[in-house]
Coordinates of C-alpha atoms in Angstrom, one line a residue:
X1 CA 15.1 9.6 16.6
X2 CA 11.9 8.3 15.1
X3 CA 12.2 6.6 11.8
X4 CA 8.6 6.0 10.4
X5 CA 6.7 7.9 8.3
X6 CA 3.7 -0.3 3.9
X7 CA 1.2 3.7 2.4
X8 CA 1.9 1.7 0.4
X9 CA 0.3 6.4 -3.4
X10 CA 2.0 2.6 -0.1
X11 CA 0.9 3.3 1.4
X12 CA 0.8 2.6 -0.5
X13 CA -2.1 2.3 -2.1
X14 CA -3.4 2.2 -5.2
X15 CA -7.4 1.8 -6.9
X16 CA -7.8 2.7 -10.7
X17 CA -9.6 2.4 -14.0
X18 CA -8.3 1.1 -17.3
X19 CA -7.7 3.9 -19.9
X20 CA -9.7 4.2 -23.4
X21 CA -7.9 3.1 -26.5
X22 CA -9.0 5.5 -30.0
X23 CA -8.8 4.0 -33.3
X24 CA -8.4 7.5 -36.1
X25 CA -7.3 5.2 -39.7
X26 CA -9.7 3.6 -41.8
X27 CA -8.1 0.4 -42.1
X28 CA -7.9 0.1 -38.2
X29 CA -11.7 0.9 -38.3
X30 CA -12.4 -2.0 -41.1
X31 CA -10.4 -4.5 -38.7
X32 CA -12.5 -3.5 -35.4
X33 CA -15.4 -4.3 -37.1
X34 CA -14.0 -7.2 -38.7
X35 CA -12.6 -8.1 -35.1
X36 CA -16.3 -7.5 -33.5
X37 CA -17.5 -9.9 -36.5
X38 CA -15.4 -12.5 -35.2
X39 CA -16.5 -11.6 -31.3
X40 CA -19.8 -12.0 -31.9
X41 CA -19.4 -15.4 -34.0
X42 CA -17.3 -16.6 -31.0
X43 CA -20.0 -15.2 -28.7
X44 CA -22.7 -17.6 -30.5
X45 CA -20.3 -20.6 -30.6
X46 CA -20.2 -20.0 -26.6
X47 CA -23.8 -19.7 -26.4
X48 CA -25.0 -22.9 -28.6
X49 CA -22.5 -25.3 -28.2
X50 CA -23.3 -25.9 -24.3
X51 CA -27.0 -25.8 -25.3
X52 CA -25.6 -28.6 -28.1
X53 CA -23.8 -30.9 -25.8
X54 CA -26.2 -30.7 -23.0
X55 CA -29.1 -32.1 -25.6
X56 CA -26.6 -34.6 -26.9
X57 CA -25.9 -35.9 -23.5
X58 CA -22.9 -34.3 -22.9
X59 CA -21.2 -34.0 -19.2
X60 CA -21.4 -30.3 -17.8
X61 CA -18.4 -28.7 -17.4
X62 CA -16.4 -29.2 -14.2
X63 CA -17.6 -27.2 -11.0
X64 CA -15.9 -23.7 -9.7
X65 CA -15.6 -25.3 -6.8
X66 CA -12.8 -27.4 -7.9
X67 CA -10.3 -24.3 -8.1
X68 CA -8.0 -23.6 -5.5
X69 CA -9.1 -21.5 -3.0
X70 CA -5.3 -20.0 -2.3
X71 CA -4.3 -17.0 -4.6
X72 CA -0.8 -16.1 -5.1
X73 CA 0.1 -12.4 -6.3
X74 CA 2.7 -10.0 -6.2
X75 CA 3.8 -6.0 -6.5
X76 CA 6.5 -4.2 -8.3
X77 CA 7.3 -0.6 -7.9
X78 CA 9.6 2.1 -7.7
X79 CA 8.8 5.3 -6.2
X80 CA 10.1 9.0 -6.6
X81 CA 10.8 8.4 -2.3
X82 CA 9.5 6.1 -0.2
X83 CA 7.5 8.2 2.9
X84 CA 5.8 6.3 5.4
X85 CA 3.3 8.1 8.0
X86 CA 4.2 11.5 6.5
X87 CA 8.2 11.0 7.0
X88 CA 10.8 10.4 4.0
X89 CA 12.4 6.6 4.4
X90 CA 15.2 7.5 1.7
X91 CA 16.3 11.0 2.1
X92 CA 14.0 12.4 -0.6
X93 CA 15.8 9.9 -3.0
X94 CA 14.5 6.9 -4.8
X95 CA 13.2 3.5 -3.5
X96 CA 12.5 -0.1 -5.1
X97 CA 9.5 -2.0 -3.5
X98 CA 8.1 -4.9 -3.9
X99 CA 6.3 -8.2 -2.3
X100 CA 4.0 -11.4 -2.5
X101 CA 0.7 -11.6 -0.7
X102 CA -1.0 -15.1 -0.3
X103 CA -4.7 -15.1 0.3
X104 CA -7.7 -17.9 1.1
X105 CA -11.0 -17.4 0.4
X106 CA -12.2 -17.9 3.8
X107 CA -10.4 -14.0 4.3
X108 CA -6.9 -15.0 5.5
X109 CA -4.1 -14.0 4.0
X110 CA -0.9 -13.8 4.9
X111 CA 2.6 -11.7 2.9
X112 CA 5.8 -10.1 2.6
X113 CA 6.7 -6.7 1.2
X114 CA 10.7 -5.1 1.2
X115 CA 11.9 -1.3 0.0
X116 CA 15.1 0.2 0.3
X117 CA 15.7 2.5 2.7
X118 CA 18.2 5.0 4.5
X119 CA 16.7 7.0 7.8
X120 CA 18.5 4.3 10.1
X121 CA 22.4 5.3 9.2
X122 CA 21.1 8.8 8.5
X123 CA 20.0 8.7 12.0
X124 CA 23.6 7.2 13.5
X125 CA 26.1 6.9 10.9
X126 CA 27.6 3.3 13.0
X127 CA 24.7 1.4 12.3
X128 CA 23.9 -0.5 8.9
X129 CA 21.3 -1.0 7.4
X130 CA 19.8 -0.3 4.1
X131 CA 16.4 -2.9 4.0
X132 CA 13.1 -2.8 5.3
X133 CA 11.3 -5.9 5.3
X134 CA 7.4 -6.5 6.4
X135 CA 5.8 -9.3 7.2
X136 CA 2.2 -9.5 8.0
X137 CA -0.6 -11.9 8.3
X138 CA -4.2 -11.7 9.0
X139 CA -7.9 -12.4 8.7
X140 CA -10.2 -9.9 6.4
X141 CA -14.0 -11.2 7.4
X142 CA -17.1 -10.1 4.9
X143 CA -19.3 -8.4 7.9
X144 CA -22.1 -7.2 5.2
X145 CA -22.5 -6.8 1.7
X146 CA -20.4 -3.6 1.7
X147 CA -18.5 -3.8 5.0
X148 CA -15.2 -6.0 5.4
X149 CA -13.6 -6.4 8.6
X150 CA -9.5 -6.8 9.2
X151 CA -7.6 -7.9 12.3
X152 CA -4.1 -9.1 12.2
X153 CA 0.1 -8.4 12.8
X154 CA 2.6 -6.8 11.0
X155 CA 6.6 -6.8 11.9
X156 CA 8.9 -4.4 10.6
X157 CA 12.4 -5.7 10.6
X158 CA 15.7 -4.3 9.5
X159 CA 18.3 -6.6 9.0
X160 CA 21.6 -5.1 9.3
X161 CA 24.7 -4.5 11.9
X162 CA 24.0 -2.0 14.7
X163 CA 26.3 -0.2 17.2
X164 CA 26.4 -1.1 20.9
X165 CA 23.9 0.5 23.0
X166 CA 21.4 1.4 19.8
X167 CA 17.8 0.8 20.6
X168 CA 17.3 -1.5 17.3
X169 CA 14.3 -0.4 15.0
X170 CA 12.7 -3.7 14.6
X171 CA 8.6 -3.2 15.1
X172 CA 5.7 -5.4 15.8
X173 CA 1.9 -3.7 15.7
X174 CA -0.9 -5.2 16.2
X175 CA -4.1 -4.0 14.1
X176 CA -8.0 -3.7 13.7
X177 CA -9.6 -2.1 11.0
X178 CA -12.6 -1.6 9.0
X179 CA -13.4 -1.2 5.2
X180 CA -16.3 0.3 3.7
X181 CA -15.9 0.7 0.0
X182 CA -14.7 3.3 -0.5
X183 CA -13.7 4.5 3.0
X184 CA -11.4 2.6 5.4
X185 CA -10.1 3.0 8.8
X186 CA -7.4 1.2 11.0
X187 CA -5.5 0.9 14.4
X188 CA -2.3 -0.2 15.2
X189 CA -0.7 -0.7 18.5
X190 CA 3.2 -1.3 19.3
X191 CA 4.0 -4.3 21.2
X192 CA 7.5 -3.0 22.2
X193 CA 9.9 -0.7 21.3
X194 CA 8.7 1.3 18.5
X195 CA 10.4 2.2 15.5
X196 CA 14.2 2.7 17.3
X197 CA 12.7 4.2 19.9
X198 CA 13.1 2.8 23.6
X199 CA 10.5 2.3 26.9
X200 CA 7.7 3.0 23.4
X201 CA 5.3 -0.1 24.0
X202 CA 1.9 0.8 23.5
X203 CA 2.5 3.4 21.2
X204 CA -0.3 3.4 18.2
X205 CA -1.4 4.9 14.8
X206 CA -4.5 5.6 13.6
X207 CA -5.2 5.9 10.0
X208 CA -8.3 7.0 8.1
X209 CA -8.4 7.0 4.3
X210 CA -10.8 8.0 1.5
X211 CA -10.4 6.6 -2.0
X212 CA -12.9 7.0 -5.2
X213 CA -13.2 7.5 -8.5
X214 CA -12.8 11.2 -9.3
X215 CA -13.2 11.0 -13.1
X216 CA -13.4 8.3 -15.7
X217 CA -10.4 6.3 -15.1
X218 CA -8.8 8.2 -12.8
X219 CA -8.9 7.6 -8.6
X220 CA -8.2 10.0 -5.7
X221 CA -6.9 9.3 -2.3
X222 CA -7.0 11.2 0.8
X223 CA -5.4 10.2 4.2
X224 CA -5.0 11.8 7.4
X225 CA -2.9 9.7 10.2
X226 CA -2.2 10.1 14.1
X227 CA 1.1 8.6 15.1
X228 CA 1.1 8.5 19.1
X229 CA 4.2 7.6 21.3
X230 CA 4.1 6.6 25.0
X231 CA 7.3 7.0 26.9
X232 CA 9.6 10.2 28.0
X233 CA 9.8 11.7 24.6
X234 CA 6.1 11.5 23.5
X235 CA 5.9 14.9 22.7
X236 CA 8.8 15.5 20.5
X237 CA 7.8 12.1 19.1
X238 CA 4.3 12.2 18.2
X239 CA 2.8 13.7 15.5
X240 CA -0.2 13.6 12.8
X241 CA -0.1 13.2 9.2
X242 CA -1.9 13.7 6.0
X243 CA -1.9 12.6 2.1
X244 CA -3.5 13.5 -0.9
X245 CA -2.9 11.2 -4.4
X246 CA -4.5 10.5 -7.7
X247 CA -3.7 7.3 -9.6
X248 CA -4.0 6.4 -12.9
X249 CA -4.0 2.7 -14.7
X250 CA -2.4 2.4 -17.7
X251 CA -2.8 -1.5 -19.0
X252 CA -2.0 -2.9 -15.5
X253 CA 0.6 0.1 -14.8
X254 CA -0.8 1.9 -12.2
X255 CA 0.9 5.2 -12.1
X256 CA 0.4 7.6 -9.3
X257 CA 1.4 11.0 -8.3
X258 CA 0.9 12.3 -4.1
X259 CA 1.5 15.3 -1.8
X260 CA 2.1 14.5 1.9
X261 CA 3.3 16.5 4.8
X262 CA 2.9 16.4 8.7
X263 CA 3.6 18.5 11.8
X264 CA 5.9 15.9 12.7
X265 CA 8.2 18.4 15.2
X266 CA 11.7 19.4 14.2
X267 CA 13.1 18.1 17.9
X268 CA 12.2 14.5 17.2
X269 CA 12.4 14.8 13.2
X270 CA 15.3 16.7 12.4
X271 CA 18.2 14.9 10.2
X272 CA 21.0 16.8 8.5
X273 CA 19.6 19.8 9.2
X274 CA 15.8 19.2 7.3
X275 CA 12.8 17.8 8.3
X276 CA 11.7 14.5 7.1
X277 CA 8.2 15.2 8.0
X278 CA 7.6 18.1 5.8
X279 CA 5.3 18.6 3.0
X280 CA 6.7 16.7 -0.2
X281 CA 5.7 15.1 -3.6
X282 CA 5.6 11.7 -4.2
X283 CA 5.9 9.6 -7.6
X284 CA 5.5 5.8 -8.5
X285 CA 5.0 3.2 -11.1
X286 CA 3.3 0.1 -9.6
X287 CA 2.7 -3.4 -11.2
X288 CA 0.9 -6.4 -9.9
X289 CA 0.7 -9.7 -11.0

């Protein structure tokens, strides 16, 4: 049984526009302008006073280049379901995600990224284990001004206790991709057993996405995937999937609404008598910082 289906709208995901504030009372109008007074008097302090010191003799202000060129950030979310490559992760209930990225200005970056989950002891009721954590590292080079490259490898563990004889879902892929604006494209490839599913080395998925501003403040997403096994069960196993989300940002909540499904086939995606691969909504409330 195939458990997959981090997109992180993972995916996965999401690209969006701060929301307009209104002001409708008079005394809230009186204290923008009052507050653009004071902007624009800040504004000229800003302006002169460098001009000031510089005349008086005054030492420039330290360099850019001083600042750490390592960024720390993280991601907080929660999500209607979590559904990876078109298949549900949690039953159609509820997940909590979250994780810490580290990048260089050179285009490295390394992270880690964790969501509950529950398609392992749906799949064989013996086996525990309820986490998902990924770990990933890699190198994003600048190719041209709009075109940024990304090669690196991401391992999909699940800690837990299994039964004898269970093929255990832990993952490593390999991956190349592309980014251009607005349109990005990537390959992964299995370097063993894939996903809880035995003699599946080799097996690959390849994702294109679109995402772009649709109105003011307001970003669409569309995604089409090919998941591909290798092995004996290949065709019960492989499948292709598809996504389409809008997000919204809402002071530094991103909020974001989705509609996925695949053909993912019922032999090979068939739990407790429903399809995990079939066409569902997704919710979720994302915050990084």
């Amino acid at each position: 049984m195939n458990r997959r289906t981090s997109q992180q709208v993972e995916d996965t995901t999401q690209e969006s526009l701060a929301p307009l504030g209104q002001r409708r009372l008079r005394n809230a109008q009186l204290a923008g302008l009052a507050s653009l007074a004071a902007a624009a008097a800040l504004l000229a302090i800003a302006v002169i006073a460098p001009a000031q010191a510089q005349e008086a003799g005054a030492a420039p202000a330290a360099s850019d280049a001083s600042a750490s060129p390592l960024h720390l950030t993280g991601n907080i979310g929660i999500v209607s379901q979590y559904v990876f490559r078109g298949t549900t992760q949690t039953n159609q209930k509820p997940a909590l995600q979250g994780g810490f990225d580290l990048t260089h200005d050179n285009g490295l970056y390394a992270g880690i990224w964790m969501s509950n989950i529950s398609w392992i002891s749906d799949t064989n009721s013996a086996a525990s284990a309820s986490l998902e954590t990924d770990i990933y590292g890699g190198w994003k080079p600048a190719l041209t001004d709009w075109l940024t490259g990304d090669i690196g490898v991401l391992h999909y563990a699940y800690p837990g206790s299994y039964p004898a004889g269970m093929t255990r879902p832990d993952t490593t892929e390999v991956y190349l991709g592309v980014d251009a604006k607005w349109i990005a494209f990537k390959y992964s490839v299995s370097t063993g057993n894939t996903f809880g599913n035995a003699d599946t080395s080799g097996s690959s998925y390849a994702d294109l996405s679109l995402t772009h501003e649709l109105f003011d403040g307001i970003t669409g997403l569309a995604h089409i995937g090919r998941q591909h096994y290798t092995g004996p069960n290949a065709s019960s196993l492989s499948y292709t999937d598809w996504k389409l989300g809008l997000t919204r940002d809402f002071s530094g909540y991103v909020l974001g609404l989705a509609y996925t499904g695949s053909n993912a086939p019922d032999a090979g995606y068939t739990l407790r008598g429903k399809n995990i691969g079939s066409n569902q909504w997704v919710a979720s409330l994302n915050k990084s910082f």
